[in-house]
């Protein structure tokens, strides 16, 4: 079910990671600002973390792709779907290097991942969560057609603080009507 491939949008190429990506990946994902609003990105981010990530990214259920610029191949972030085949659903997650925020890249990448999930993987539902104090991510999710499903109060423990987690989701039939 989880067919790996290269996905392209107007400005972006979303493609599988390889060993050669490590040197560009580590400083980009290693910024404190990126770790601060994500659940699973360690900080400080070490080469060992990056190697563990590359290994995990090979698991069939994890469609985790490097977000790169089509113009020059540069990595600017990462995006992924973690698929649960039993329920035909997947969780969407994404991050961008700080220098690339505010230019619509996350929306462009997320929109393509939804297309891939619904059209190519034939998923039934895609969901995502963001920390309450990360409204930019909520805006991305709404722009790609996701519906707000509620607040999971103090759902996650991040850097010694319990954080509210905002849940969003979209069903295939809603995505088909939204496009
Ligand atoms: C969240 C993140 C992916 C957004 O990426 P991005 O490329 O800047 O997002 P986009 O430009 O596609 O869209 C951001 C939207 O949020 C809006 N926005 C930005 N800051 C905002 C804020 N403080 N409050 C409300 N909206 C905000 C922008 O105006 C834009 O909406 P618009 O197009 O209607 O103007 C990026 O900031 C990031 O990687 N952060 C760190 C990692 C992270 O939080 N990942 C998501 C985990 S859920």
CSV table of C-alpha atoms and ligand atoms in Angstrom, one decimal:
chain,number,residue,atom,x,y,z
A,1,UNK,CA,0.0,0.0,0.0
A,2,UNK,CA,2.7,2.5,0.9
A,3,UNK,CA,4.3,3.1,-2.5
A,4,UNK,CA,7.3,5.4,-2.2
A,5,UNK,CA,7.7,7.9,-4.9
A,6,UNK,CA,8.8,11.4,-5.7
A,7,UNK,CA,6.1,14.0,-5.4
A,8,UNK,CA,6.2,17.4,-7.2
A,9,UNK,CA,4.4,20.7,-6.8
A,10,UNK,CA,5.0,24.0,-8.5
A,11,UNK,CA,8.0,24.9,-6.3
A,12,UNK,CA,8.8,21.7,-4.4
A,13,UNK,CA,10.0,18.2,-4.8
A,14,UNK,CA,9.1,15.8,-1.9
A,15,UNK,CA,11.4,12.8,-2.1
A,16,UNK,CA,12.7,9.9,0.0
A,17,UNK,CA,15.7,10.6,2.3
A,18,UNK,CA,19.2,9.1,1.8
A,19,UNK,CA,22.5,9.1,3.7
A,20,UNK,CA,23.8,12.0,1.7
A,21,UNK,CA,21.1,14.2,3.2
A,22,UNK,CA,22.5,14.1,6.7
A,23,UNK,CA,24.8,17.1,6.5
A,24,UNK,CA,22.1,19.4,5.2
A,25,UNK,CA,19.4,17.9,7.4
A,26,UNK,CA,21.1,18.2,10.8
A,27,UNK,CA,21.5,22.0,11.0
A,28,UNK,CA,18.1,22.7,9.5
A,29,UNK,CA,16.1,20.4,11.8
A,30,UNK,CA,18.4,21.2,14.7
A,31,UNK,CA,17.1,24.8,15.1
A,32,UNK,CA,15.5,25.3,18.5
A,33,UNK,CA,12.5,27.0,16.9
A,34,UNK,CA,11.8,23.8,14.9
A,35,UNK,CA,12.0,21.5,17.9
A,36,UNK,CA,9.9,23.9,20.1
A,37,UNK,CA,6.6,23.3,18.3
A,38,UNK,CA,7.1,19.6,17.3
A,39,UNK,CA,6.5,16.5,19.3
A,40,UNK,CA,9.1,14.1,18.1
A,41,UNK,CA,12.1,16.2,17.0
A,42,UNK,CA,14.8,16.0,19.7
A,43,UNK,CA,16.9,19.1,20.7
A,44,UNK,CA,19.8,19.4,20.5
A,45,UNK,CA,19.6,17.2,17.3
A,46,UNK,CA,22.6,14.9,16.9
A,47,UNK,CA,24.0,12.9,14.0
A,48,UNK,CA,22.8,9.8,15.9
A,49,UNK,CA,19.2,11.3,16.0
A,50,UNK,CA,19.4,11.8,12.2
A,51,UNK,CA,20.6,8.3,11.6
A,52,UNK,CA,17.8,6.8,13.7
A,53,UNK,CA,15.4,9.0,11.8
A,54,UNK,CA,16.7,7.7,8.4
A,55,UNK,CA,16.3,4.1,9.6
A,56,UNK,CA,12.7,4.7,10.8
A,57,UNK,CA,11.9,6.4,7.5
A,58,UNK,CA,12.5,3.1,5.8
A,59,UNK,CA,9.6,1.4,7.6
A,60,UNK,CA,6.8,0.8,5.1
A,61,UNK,CA,4.2,2.7,7.2
A,62,UNK,CA,6.3,5.9,7.3
A,63,UNK,CA,6.1,8.0,4.2
A,64,UNK,CA,8.6,10.6,5.4
A,65,UNK,CA,10.0,12.7,2.7
A,66,UNK,CA,12.5,15.5,2.4
A,67,UNK,CA,11.0,18.8,1.3
A,68,UNK,CA,13.3,20.2,-1.3
A,69,UNK,CA,13.3,23.1,-3.7
A,70,UNK,CA,12.8,22.1,-7.3
A,71,UNK,CA,14.9,25.1,-8.4
A,72,UNK,CA,18.2,23.9,-6.9
A,73,UNK,CA,17.5,20.7,-5.0
A,74,UNK,CA,18.1,22.3,-1.6
A,75,UNK,CA,16.5,20.7,1.4
A,76,UNK,CA,14.2,23.1,3.2
A,77,UNK,CA,12.3,20.8,5.5
A,78,UNK,CA,10.5,17.5,5.9
A,79,UNK,CA,6.9,16.2,5.6
A,80,UNK,CA,5.4,12.8,6.3
A,81,UNK,CA,2.4,10.5,6.6
A,82,UNK,CA,2.5,7.8,9.1
A,83,UNK,CA,0.0,5.2,7.8
A,84,UNK,CA,-2.2,2.8,9.9
A,85,UNK,CA,-3.4,0.4,7.2
A,86,UNK,CA,-5.9,-1.3,9.6
A,87,UNK,CA,-7.9,1.9,9.8
A,88,UNK,CA,-6.9,3.3,6.4
A,89,UNK,CA,-5.9,6.5,8.0
A,90,UNK,CA,-2.6,8.4,8.4
A,91,UNK,CA,-1.2,11.2,10.5
A,92,UNK,CA,0.4,14.1,8.7
A,93,UNK,CA,3.4,16.0,10.1
A,94,UNK,CA,5.7,18.6,8.7
A,95,UNK,CA,8.4,21.1,9.5
A,96,UNK,CA,10.5,23.7,7.6
A,97,UNK,CA,13.8,25.3,8.3
A,98,UNK,CA,13.3,28.7,9.9
A,99,UNK,CA,14.6,30.7,6.8
A,100,UNK,CA,11.8,29.2,4.8
A,101,UNK,CA,8.8,30.0,7.0
A,102,UNK,CA,6.1,32.4,5.7
A,103,UNK,CA,6.4,31.6,2.0
A,104,UNK,CA,3.5,29.2,1.7
A,105,UNK,CA,5.8,26.1,1.4
A,106,UNK,CA,4.2,24.1,4.2
A,107,UNK,CA,0.8,24.6,2.7
A,108,UNK,CA,2.0,23.6,-0.8
A,109,UNK,CA,3.7,20.5,0.6
A,110,UNK,CA,0.8,19.5,2.8
A,111,UNK,CA,-1.7,19.9,0.0
A,112,UNK,CA,0.3,17.5,-2.1
A,113,UNK,CA,0.6,15.0,0.7
A,114,UNK,CA,-3.1,14.9,1.1
A,115,UNK,CA,-3.5,14.3,-2.6
A,116,UNK,CA,-1.0,11.5,-2.4
A,117,UNK,CA,-2.7,10.0,0.6
A,118,UNK,CA,-6.2,10.1,-0.8
A,119,UNK,CA,-5.5,9.5,-4.5
A,120,UNK,CA,-2.5,7.2,-4.6
A,121,UNK,CA,-2.8,5.4,-1.2
A,122,UNK,CA,-6.6,5.5,-1.2
A,123,UNK,CA,-6.7,6.4,2.5
A,124,UNK,CA,-10.0,7.1,4.2
A,125,UNK,CA,-8.9,9.8,6.7
A,126,UNK,CA,-5.8,12.0,7.3
A,127,UNK,CA,-5.4,13.8,10.6
A,128,UNK,CA,-2.8,16.1,12.2
A,129,UNK,CA,-2.3,17.9,15.5
A,130,UNK,CA,-0.5,21.1,16.5
A,131,UNK,CA,0.5,22.7,19.8
A,132,UNK,CA,-2.0,25.3,20.8
A,133,UNK,CA,0.7,28.0,20.7
A,134,UNK,CA,1.5,27.2,17.1
A,135,UNK,CA,-1.3,28.9,15.2
A,136,UNK,CA,0.6,29.0,11.9
A,137,UNK,CA,0.3,25.2,11.7
A,138,UNK,CA,-3.4,25.4,12.4
A,139,UNK,CA,-3.7,27.9,9.5
A,140,UNK,CA,-1.8,25.5,7.2
A,141,UNK,CA,-4.2,22.7,8.1
A,142,UNK,CA,-7.3,24.8,7.5
A,143,UNK,CA,-5.9,26.1,4.2
A,144,UNK,CA,-5.6,22.5,2.9
A,145,UNK,CA,-9.2,21.7,3.9
A,146,UNK,CA,-8.9,20.1,7.2
A,147,UNK,CA,-11.6,20.4,9.8
A,148,UNK,CA,-11.0,21.4,13.4
A,149,UNK,CA,-11.9,18.4,15.6
A,150,UNK,CA,-11.2,19.7,19.0
A,151,UNK,CA,-8.6,20.4,21.7
A,152,UNK,CA,-6.9,17.6,23.5
A,153,UNK,CA,-6.2,19.3,26.8
A,154,UNK,CA,-2.7,19.0,28.1
A,155,UNK,CA,-2.3,16.0,25.9
A,156,UNK,CA,1.5,16.1,25.4
A,157,UNK,CA,4.4,16.8,27.7
A,158,UNK,CA,7.0,19.0,26.0
A,159,UNK,CA,10.0,20.4,27.8
A,160,UNK,CA,8.4,19.8,31.2
A,161,UNK,CA,5.1,21.5,30.3
A,162,UNK,CA,1.8,19.9,29.5
A,163,UNK,CA,0.6,21.3,26.3
A,164,UNK,CA,-2.9,21.5,24.7
A,165,UNK,CA,-2.9,19.7,21.3
A,166,UNK,CA,-5.3,20.9,18.6
A,167,UNK,CA,-6.6,18.1,16.4
A,168,UNK,CA,-7.6,18.4,12.8
A,169,UNK,CA,-8.8,15.8,10.3
A,170,UNK,CA,-10.2,15.3,6.8
A,171,UNK,CA,-12.0,12.4,5.2
A,172,UNK,CA,-11.5,11.4,1.6
A,173,UNK,CA,-15.0,12.5,0.6
A,174,UNK,CA,-14.4,15.9,2.1
A,175,UNK,CA,-11.1,16.2,0.3
A,176,UNK,CA,-12.8,15.3,-3.0
A,177,UNK,CA,-15.3,18.0,-2.5
A,178,UNK,CA,-12.7,20.5,-1.3
A,179,UNK,CA,-10.4,20.2,-4.4
B,1,LIG,C1,4.3,25.6,11.1
B,1,LIG,C2,5.2,25.8,9.8
B,1,LIG,C3,5.3,24.4,9.1
B,1,LIG,C4,4.5,26.7,8.8
B,1,LIG,O1,5.2,26.8,7.6
B,1,LIG,P1,5.0,27.9,6.6
B,1,LIG,O2,5.6,27.5,5.3
B,1,LIG,O3,5.5,29.2,7.2
B,1,LIG,O4,3.4,28.0,6.4
B,1,LIG,P2,2.6,28.7,5.2
B,1,LIG,O5,3.4,29.9,4.8
B,1,LIG,O6,2.3,27.7,4.2
B,1,LIG,O7,1.3,29.1,6.0
B,1,LIG,C5,1.4,29.7,7.3
B,1,LIG,C6,0.1,30.5,7.5
B,1,LIG,O8,0.0,30.8,8.9
B,1,LIG,C7,-0.1,32.1,9.1
B,1,LIG,N1,0.6,32.5,10.3
B,1,LIG,C8,1.9,32.6,10.5
B,1,LIG,N2,2.1,33.0,11.8
B,1,LIG,C9,0.9,33.0,12.4
B,1,LIG,C10,0.4,33.3,13.7
B,1,LIG,N3,1.3,33.6,14.7
B,1,LIG,N4,-0.9,33.3,14.0
B,1,LIG,C11,-1.8,33.0,13.0
B,1,LIG,N5,-1.4,32.7,11.7
B,1,LIG,C12,-0.1,32.7,11.4
B,1,LIG,C13,0.5,32.8,7.8
B,1,LIG,O9,0.1,34.1,7.6
B,1,LIG,C14,0.0,31.8,6.8
B,1,LIG,O10,-1.4,32.0,6.5
B,1,LIG,P3,-1.8,32.8,5.2
B,1,LIG,O11,-1.3,32.1,4.0
B,1,LIG,O12,-3.3,32.8,5.3
B,1,LIG,O13,-1.3,34.2,5.4
B,1,LIG,C15,6.6,26.3,10.1
B,1,LIG,O14,6.5,27.5,10.9
B,1,LIG,C16,7.4,25.4,10.9
B,1,LIG,O15,8.1,24.5,10.4
B,1,LIG,N6,7.5,25.5,12.3
B,1,LIG,C17,8.3,24.6,13.1
B,1,LIG,C18,7.8,23.2,13.1
B,1,LIG,C19,6.4,23.0,13.3
B,1,LIG,O16,5.7,23.7,14.1
B,1,LIG,N7,5.8,22.1,12.5
B,1,LIG,C20,4.4,21.8,12.6
B,1,LIG,C21,4.1,20.9,13.8
B,1,LIG,S1,2.3,20.7,13.9
